[in-house]
PDB file of C-alpha atoms in Angstrom:
ATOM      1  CA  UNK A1201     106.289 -98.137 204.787  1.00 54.00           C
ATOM      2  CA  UNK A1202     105.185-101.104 206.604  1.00 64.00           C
ATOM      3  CA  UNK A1203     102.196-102.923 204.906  1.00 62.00           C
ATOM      4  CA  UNK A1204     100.196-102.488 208.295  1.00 62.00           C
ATOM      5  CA  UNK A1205     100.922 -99.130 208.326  1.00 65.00           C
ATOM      6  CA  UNK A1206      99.720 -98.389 204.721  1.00 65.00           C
ATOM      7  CA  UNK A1207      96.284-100.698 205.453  1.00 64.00           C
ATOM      8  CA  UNK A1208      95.654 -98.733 208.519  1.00 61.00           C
ATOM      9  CA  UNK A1209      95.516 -95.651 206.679  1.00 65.00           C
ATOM     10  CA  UNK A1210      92.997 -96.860 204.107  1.00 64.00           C
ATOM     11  CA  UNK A1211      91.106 -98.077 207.027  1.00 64.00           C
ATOM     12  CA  UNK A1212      90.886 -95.139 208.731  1.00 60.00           C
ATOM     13  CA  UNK A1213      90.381 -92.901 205.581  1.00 62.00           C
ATOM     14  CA  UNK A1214      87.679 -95.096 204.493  1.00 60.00           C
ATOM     15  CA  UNK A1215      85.787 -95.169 207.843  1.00 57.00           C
ATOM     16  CA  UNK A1216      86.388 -91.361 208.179  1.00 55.00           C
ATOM     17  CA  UNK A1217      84.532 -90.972 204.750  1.00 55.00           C
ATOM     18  CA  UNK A1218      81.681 -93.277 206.013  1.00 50.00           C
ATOM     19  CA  UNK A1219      80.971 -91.335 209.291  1.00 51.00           C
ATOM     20  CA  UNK A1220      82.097 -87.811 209.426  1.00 53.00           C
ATOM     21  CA  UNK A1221      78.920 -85.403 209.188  1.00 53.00           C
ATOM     22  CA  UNK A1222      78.716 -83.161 206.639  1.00 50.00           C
ATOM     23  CA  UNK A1223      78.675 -80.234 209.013  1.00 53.00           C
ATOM     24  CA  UNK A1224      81.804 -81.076 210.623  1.00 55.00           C
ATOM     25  CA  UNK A1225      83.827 -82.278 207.208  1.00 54.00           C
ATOM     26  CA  UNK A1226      86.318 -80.393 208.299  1.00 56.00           C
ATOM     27  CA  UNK A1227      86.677 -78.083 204.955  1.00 61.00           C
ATOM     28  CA  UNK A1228      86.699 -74.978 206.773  1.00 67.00           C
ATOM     29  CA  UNK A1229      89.098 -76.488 210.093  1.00 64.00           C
ATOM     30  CA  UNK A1230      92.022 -73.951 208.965  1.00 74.00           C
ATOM     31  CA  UNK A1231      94.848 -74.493 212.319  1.00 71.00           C
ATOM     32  CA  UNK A1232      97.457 -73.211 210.189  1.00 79.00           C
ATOM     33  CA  UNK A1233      95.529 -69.876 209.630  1.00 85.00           C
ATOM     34  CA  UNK A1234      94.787 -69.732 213.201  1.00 80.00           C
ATOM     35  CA  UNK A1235      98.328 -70.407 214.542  1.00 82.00           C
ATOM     36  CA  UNK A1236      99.695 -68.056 212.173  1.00 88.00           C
ATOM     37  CA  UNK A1237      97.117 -65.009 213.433  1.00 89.00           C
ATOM     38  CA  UNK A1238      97.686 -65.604 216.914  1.00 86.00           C
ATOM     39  CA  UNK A1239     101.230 -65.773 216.136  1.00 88.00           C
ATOM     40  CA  UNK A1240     102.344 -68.794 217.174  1.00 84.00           C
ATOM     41  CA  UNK A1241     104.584 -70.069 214.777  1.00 86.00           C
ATOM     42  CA  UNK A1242     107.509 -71.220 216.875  1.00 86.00           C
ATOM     43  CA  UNK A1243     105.557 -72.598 220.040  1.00 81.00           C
ATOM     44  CA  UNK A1244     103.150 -74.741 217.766  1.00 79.00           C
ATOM     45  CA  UNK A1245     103.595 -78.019 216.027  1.00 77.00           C
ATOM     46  CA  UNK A1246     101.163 -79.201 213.724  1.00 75.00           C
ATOM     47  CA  UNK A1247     101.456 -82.716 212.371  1.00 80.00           C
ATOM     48  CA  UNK A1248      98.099 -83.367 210.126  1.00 77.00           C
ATOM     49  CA  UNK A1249      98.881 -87.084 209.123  1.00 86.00           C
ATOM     50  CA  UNK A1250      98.923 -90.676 209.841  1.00 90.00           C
ATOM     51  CA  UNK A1251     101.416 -91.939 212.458  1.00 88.00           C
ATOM     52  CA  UNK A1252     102.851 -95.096 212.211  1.00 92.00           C
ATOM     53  CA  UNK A1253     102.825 -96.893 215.441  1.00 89.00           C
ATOM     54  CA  UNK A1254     107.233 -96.907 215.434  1.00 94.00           C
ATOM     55  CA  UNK A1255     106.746 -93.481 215.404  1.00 93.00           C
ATOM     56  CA  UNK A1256     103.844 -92.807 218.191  1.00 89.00           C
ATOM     57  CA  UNK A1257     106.492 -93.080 220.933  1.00 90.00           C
ATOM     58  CA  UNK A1258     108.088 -89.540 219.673  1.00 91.00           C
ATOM     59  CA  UNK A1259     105.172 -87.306 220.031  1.00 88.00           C
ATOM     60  CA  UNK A1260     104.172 -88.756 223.497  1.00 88.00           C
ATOM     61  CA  UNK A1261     107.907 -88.177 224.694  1.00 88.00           C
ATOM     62  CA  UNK A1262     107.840 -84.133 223.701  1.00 88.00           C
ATOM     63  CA  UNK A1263     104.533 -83.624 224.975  1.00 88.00           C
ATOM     64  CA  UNK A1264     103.106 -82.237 228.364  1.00 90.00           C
ATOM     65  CA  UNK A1265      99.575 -83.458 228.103  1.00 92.00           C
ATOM     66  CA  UNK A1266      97.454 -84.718 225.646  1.00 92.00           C
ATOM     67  CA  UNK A1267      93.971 -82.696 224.932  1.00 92.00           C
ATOM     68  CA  UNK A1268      90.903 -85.070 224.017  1.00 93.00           C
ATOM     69  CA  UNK A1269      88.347 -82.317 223.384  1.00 92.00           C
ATOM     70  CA  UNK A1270      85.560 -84.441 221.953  1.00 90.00           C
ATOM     71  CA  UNK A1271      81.665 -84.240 221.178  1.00 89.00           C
ATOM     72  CA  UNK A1272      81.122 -87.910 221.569  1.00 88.00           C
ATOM     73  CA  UNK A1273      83.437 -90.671 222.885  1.00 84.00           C
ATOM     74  CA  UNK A1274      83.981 -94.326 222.558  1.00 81.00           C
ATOM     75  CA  UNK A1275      87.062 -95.714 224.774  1.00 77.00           C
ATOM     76  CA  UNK A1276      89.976 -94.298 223.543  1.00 71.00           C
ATOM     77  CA  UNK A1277      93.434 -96.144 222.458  1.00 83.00           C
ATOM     78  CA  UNK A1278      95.289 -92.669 222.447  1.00 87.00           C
ATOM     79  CA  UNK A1279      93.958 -92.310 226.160  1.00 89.00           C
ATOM     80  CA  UNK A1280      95.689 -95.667 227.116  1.00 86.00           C
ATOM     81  CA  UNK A1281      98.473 -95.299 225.444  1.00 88.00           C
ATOM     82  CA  UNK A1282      99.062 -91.469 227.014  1.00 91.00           C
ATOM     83  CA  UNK A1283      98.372 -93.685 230.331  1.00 90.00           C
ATOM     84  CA  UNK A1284     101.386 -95.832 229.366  1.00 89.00           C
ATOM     85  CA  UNK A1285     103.366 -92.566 229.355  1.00 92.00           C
ATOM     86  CA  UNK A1286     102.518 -91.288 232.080  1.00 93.00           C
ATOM     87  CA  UNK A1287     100.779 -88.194 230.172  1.00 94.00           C
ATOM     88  CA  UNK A1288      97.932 -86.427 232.018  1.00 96.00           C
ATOM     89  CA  UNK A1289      94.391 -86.215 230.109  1.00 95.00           C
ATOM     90  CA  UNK A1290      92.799 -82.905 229.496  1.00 96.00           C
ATOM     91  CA  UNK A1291      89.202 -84.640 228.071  1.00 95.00           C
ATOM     92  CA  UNK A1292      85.768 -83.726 227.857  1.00 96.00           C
ATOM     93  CA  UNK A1293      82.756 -85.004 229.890  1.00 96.00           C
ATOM     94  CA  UNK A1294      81.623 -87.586 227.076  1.00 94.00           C
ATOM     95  CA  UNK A1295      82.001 -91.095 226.676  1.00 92.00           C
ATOM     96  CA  UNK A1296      83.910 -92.994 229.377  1.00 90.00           C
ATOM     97  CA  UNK A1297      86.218 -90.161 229.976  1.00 94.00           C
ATOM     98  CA  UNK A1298      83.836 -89.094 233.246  1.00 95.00           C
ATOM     99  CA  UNK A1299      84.767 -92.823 234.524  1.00 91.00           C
ATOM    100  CA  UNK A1300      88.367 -92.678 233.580  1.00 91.00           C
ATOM    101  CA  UNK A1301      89.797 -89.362 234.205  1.00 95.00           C
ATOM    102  CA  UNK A1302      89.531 -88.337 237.681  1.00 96.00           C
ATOM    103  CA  UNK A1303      89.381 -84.073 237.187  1.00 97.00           C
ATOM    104  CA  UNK A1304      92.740 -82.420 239.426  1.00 97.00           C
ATOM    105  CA  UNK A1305      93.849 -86.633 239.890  1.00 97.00           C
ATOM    106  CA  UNK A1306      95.290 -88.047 236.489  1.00 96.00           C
ATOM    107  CA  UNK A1307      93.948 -85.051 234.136  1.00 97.00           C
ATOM    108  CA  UNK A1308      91.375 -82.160 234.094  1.00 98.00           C
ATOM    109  CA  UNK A1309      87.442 -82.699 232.474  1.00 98.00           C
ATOM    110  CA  UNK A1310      86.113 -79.752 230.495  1.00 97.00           C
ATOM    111  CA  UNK A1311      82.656 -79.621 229.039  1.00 96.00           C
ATOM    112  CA  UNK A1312      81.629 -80.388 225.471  1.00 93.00           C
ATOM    113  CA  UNK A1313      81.364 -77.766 223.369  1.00 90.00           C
ATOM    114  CA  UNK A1314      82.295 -75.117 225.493  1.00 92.00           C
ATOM    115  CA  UNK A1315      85.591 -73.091 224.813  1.00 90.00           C
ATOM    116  CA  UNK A1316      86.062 -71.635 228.259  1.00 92.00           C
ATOM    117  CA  UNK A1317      85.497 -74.692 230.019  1.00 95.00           C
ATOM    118  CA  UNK A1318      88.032 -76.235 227.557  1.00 93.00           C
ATOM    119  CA  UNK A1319      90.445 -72.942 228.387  1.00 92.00           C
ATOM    120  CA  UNK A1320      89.628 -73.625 232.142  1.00 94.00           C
ATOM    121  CA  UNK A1321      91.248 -76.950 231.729  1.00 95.00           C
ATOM    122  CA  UNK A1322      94.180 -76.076 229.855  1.00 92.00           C
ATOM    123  CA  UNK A1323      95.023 -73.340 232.513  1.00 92.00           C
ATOM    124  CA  UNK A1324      94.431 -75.446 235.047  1.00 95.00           C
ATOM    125  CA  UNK A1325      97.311 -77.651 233.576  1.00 94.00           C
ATOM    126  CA  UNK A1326      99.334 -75.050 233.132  1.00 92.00           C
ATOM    127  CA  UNK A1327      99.073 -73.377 236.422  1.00 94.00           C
ATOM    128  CA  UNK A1328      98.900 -76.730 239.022  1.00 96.00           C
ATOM    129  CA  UNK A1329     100.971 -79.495 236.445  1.00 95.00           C
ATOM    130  CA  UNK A1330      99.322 -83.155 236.929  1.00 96.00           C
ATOM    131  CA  UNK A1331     101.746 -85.200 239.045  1.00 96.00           C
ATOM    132  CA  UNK A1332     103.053 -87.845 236.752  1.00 95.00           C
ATOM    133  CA  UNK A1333     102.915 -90.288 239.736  1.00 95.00           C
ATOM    134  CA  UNK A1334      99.477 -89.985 239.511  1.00 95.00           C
ATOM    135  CA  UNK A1335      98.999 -90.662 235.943  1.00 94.00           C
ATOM    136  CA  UNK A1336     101.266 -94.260 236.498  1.00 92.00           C
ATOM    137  CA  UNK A1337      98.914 -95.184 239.296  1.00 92.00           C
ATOM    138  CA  UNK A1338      96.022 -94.673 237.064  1.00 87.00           C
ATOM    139  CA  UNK A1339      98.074 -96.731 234.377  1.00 84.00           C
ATOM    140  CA  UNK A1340      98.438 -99.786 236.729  1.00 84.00           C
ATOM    141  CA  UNK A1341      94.844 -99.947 238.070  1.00 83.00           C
ATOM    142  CA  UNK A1342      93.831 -99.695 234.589  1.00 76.00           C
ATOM    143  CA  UNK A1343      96.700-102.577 233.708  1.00 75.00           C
ATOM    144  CA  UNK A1344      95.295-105.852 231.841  1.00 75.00           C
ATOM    145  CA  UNK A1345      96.087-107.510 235.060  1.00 82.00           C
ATOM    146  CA  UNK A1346      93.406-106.326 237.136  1.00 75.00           C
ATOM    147  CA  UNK A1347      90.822-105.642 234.199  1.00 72.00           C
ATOM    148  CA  UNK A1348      91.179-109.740 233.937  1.00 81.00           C
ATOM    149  CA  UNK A1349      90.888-110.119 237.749  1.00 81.00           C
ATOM    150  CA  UNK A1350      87.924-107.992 237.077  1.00 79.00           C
ATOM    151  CA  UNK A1351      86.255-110.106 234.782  1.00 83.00           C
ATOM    152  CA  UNK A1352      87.210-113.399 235.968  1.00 87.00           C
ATOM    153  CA  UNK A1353      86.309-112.409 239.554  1.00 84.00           C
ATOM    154  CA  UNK A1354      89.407-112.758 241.531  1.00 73.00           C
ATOM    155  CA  UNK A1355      91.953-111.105 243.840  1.00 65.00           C
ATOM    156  CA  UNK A1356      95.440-112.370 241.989  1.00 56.00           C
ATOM    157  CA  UNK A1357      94.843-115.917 243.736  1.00 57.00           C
ATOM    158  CA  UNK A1358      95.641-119.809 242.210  1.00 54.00           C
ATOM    159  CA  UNK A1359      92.304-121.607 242.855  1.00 50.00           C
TER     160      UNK A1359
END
């Protein structure tokens, strides 16, 4: 593997070491049990490992939507990227997801911590799809284009 590749993952185990709470270590997160008693086997992929960036692109490709079901939220790269492919959000109302997913628009908001709110959403993706055309618009307002515009306080002008 590529040396970046390999460093990330130390990174990342590292840091996950450092700040994971010991209530949420994730010893008793079993999906495999659960998939298997709900039988769901053949509908279900399960891919519990690092992915190396050349091989992101394959998982956004197969996928309808991508779920961000968190208790706390810092901007998110997998959010952006999913942007970048046009992939509607299915978040919850922490961090800056309120701000960037726009619920029925570009993705559907569910609340923390609350499995039928999170079921809500995922219906609700199911049953009315999220136009991809509306995911690309959100992609090029959120383009580094017009974030610099933004910051340097201009309309795409020459001074």
């Amino acid at each position: 593997r590529r040396f970046t590749t390999r460093l990330k993952r130390v990174i990342f185990g590292a840091l996950k070491s450092m700040f994971l709470n010991k209530e949420s270590d994730e010893r008793n997160y079993r999906p495999l049990e659960l998939v298997a008693k709900l039988g769901l086997q053949d509908r279900v992929t399960i891919v519990n490992e690092f992915i190396p960036n050349e091989d992101v692109h394959k998982y956004f490709q197969v996928s309808d939507a991508i779920l961000l079901f968190y208790e706390t939220a810092t901007p998110s790269g997998v959010e952006s990227i999913a942007y970048n492919f046009r992939m509607p959000i299915l978040a919850t109302c922490v961090g800056h997801f309120p701000d960037t997913v726009k619920d029925g628009y570009n993705g559907y908001l569910a609340a923390p911590n609350d499995i039928e709110s999170m079921a809500s959403a995922m219906r609700k993706a199911i049953e009315k799809p999220i136009p991809r055309e509306n995911v690309a618009e959100t992609s090029r307002k959120m383009s580094w284009d017009n974030y610099a515009r933004a910051v340097l306080g201009t309309n795409g002008t020459s001074a």
